[in-house]
Short mmCIF file of C-alpha atoms in Angstrom, two decimals:
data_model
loop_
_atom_site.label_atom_id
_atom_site.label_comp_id
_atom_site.label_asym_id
_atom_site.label_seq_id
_atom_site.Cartn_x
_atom_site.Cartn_y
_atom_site.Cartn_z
CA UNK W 1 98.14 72.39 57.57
CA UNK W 2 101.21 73.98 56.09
CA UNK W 3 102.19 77.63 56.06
CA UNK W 4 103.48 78.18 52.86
CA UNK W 5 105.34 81.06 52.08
CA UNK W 6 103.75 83.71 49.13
CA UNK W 7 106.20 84.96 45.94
CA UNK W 8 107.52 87.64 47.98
CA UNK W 9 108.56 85.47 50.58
CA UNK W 10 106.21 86.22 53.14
CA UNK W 11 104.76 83.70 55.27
CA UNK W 12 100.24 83.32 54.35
CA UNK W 13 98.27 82.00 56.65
CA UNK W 14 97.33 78.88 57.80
CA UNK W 15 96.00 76.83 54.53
CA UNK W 16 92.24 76.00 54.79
CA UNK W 17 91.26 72.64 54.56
CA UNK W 18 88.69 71.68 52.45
CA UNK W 19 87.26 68.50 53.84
CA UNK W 20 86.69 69.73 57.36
CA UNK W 21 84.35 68.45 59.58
CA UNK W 22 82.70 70.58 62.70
CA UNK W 23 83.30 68.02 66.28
CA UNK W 24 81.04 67.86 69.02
CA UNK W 25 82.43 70.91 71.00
CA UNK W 26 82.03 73.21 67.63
CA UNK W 27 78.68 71.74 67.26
CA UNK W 28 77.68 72.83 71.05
CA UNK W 29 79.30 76.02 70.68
CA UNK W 30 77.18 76.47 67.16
CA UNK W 31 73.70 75.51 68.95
CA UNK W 32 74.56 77.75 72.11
CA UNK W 33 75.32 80.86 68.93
CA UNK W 34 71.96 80.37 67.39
CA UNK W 35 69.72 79.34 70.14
CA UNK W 36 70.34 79.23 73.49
CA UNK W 37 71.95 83.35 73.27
CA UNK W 38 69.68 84.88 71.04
CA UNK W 39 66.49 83.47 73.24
CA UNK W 40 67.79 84.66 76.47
CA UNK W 41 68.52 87.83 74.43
CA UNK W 42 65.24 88.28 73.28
CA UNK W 43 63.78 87.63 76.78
CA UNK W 44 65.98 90.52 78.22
CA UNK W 45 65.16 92.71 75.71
CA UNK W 46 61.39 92.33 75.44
CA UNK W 47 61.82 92.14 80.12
CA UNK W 48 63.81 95.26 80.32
CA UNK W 49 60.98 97.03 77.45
CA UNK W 50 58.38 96.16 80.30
CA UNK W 51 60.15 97.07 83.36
CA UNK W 52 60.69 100.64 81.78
CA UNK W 53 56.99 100.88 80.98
CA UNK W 54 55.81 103.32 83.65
CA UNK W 55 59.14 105.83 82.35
CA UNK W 56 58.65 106.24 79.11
CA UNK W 57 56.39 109.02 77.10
CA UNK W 58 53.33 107.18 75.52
CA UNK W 59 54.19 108.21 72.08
CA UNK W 60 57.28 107.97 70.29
CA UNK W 61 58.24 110.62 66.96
CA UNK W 62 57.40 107.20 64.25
CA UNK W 63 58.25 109.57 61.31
CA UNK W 64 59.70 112.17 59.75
CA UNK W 65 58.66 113.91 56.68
CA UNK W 66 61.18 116.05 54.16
CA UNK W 67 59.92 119.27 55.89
CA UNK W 68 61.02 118.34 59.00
CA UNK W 69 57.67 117.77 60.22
CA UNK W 70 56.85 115.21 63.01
CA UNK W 71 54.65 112.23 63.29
CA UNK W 72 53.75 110.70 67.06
CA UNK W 73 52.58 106.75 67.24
CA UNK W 74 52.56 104.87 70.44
CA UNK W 75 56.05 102.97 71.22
CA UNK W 76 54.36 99.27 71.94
CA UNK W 77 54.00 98.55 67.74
CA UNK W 78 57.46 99.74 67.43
CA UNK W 79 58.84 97.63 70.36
CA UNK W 80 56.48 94.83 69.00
CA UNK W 81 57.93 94.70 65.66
CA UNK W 82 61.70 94.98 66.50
CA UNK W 83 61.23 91.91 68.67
CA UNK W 84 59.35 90.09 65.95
CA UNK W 85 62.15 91.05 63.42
CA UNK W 86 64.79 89.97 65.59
CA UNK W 87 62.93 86.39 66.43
CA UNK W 88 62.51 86.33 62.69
CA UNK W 89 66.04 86.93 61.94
CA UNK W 90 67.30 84.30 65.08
CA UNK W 91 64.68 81.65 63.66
CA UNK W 92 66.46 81.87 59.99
CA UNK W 93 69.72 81.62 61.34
CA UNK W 94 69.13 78.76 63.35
CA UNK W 95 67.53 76.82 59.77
CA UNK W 96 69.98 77.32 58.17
CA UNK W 97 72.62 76.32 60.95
CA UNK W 98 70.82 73.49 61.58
CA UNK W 99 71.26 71.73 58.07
CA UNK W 100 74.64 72.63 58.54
CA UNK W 101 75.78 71.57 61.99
CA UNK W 102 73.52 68.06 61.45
CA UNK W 103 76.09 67.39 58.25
CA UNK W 104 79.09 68.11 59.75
CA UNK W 105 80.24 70.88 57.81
CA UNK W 106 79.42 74.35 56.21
CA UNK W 107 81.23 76.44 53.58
CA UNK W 108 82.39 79.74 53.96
CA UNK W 109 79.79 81.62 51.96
CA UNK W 110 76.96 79.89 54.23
CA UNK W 111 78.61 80.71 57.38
CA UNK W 112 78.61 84.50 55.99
CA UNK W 113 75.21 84.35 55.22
CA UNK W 114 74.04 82.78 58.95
CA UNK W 115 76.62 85.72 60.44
CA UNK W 116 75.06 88.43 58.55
CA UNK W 117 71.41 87.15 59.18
CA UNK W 118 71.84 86.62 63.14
CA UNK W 119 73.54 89.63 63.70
CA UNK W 120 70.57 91.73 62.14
CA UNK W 121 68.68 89.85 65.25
CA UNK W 122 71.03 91.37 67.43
CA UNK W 123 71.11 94.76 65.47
CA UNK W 124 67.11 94.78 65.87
CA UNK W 125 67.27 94.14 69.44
CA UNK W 126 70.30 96.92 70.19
CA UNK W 127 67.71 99.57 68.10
CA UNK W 128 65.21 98.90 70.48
CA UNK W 129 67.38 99.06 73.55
CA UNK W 130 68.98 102.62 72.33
CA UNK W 131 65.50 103.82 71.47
CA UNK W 132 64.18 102.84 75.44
CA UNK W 133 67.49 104.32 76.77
CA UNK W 134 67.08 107.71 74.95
CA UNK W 135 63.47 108.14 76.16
CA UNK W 136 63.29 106.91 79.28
CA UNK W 137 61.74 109.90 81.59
CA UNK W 138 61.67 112.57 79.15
CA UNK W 139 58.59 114.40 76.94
CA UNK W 140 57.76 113.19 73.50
CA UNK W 141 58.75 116.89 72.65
CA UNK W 142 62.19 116.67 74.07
CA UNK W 143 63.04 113.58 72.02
CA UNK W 144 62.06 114.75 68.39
CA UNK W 145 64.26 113.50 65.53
CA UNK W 146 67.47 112.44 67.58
CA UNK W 147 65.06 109.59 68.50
CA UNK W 148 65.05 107.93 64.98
CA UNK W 149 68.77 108.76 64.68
CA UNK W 150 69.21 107.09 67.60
CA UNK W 151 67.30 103.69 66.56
CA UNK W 152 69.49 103.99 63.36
CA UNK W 153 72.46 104.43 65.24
CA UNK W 154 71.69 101.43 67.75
CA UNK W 155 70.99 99.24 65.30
CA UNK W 156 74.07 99.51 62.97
CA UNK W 157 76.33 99.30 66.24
CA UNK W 158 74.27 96.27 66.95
CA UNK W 159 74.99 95.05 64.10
CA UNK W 160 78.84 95.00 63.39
CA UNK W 161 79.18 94.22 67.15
CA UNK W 162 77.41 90.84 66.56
CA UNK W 163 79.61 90.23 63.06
CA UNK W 164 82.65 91.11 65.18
CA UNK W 165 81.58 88.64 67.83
CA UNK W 166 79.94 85.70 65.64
CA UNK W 167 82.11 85.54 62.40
CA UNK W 168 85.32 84.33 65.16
CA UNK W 169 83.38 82.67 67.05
CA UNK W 170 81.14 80.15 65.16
CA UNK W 171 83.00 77.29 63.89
CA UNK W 172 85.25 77.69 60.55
CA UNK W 173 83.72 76.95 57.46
CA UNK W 174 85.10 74.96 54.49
CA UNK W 175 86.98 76.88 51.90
CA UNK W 176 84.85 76.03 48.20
CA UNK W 177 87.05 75.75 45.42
CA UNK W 178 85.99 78.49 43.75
CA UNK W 179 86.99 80.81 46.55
CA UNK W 180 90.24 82.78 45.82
CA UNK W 181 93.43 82.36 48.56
CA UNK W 182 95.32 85.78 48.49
#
């Protein structure tokens, strides 16, 4: 791989090359990325949910209505159906990695698209956590909206923290033609 310089004499980056191939460390490093981490993730998540059992309130605020009026529901369905989002999200990511790693290669759109997918896993897992955190010990009453705000707030953090740590991490895709070098 070169580094060529650009018209203004300013050195690009290193040039892609398009007939890559992942080896057998970035093809261990891929399956550890989609399986073996978001698992054990899961399992603390869905472990440190029941160990805070006996601390938090037995209803949650689920919703809240353009008059600023509050809804209760029990916390298990919402705890239920983060974890079932985020095994959802993990299980799609590790398809379409699969296909992938078994050929050898990916291309830089479908290494976006596993990224984006896993790290909603993660974000559904770190809206969960921050929604636990914020209640632990204290009265439905005392929680009221920041709750929801808090979920919100969890997840998106979640989210870009996992694109910040998978997009470097997971191995580099092949550049398509069709995608521009600036």
């Amino acid at each position: 791989m070169s580094n060529p310089t650009g018209p203004s004499g300013t050195k690009r980056g290193p040039v892609p090359d398009p007939d890559r191939y992942m080896d057998s460390s970035e093809q261990r490093r891929t399956h550890r990325l989609t399986i073996t981490a978001p698992l054990t993730s899961c399992i603390l998540a869905a472990t440190l949910y029941m160990l805070t059992l006996p601390w938090l309130p037995k209803v949650w605020v689920s919703h809240v209505d353009g008059q600023g009026t509050l809804t209760y529901a029990p916390h298990w369905p919402l705890a239920l159906v983060s974890l079932l989002a985020a095994a959802l999200a993990f299980g799609i990511s590790r398809l379409l990695t699969r296909e992938h790693t078994q050929a050898g290669h990916w291309h830089d759109l479908e290494k976006g698209i596993v990224v984006a997918v896993l790290s909603a896993g993660y974000g559904f897992l770190v809206a969960l956590l921050a929604t636990v955190a914020a209640s632990v010990g204290r009265a439905p009453e005392e929680l009221g909206t920041g709750l929801i705000g808090l979920g919100l707030l969890g997840f998106v953090l979640g989210l870009i923290g996992a694109i910040a740590v998978h997009a470097p991490a997971l191995p580099r895709a092949r550049v398509d033609r069709w995608t521009p070098h600036y």
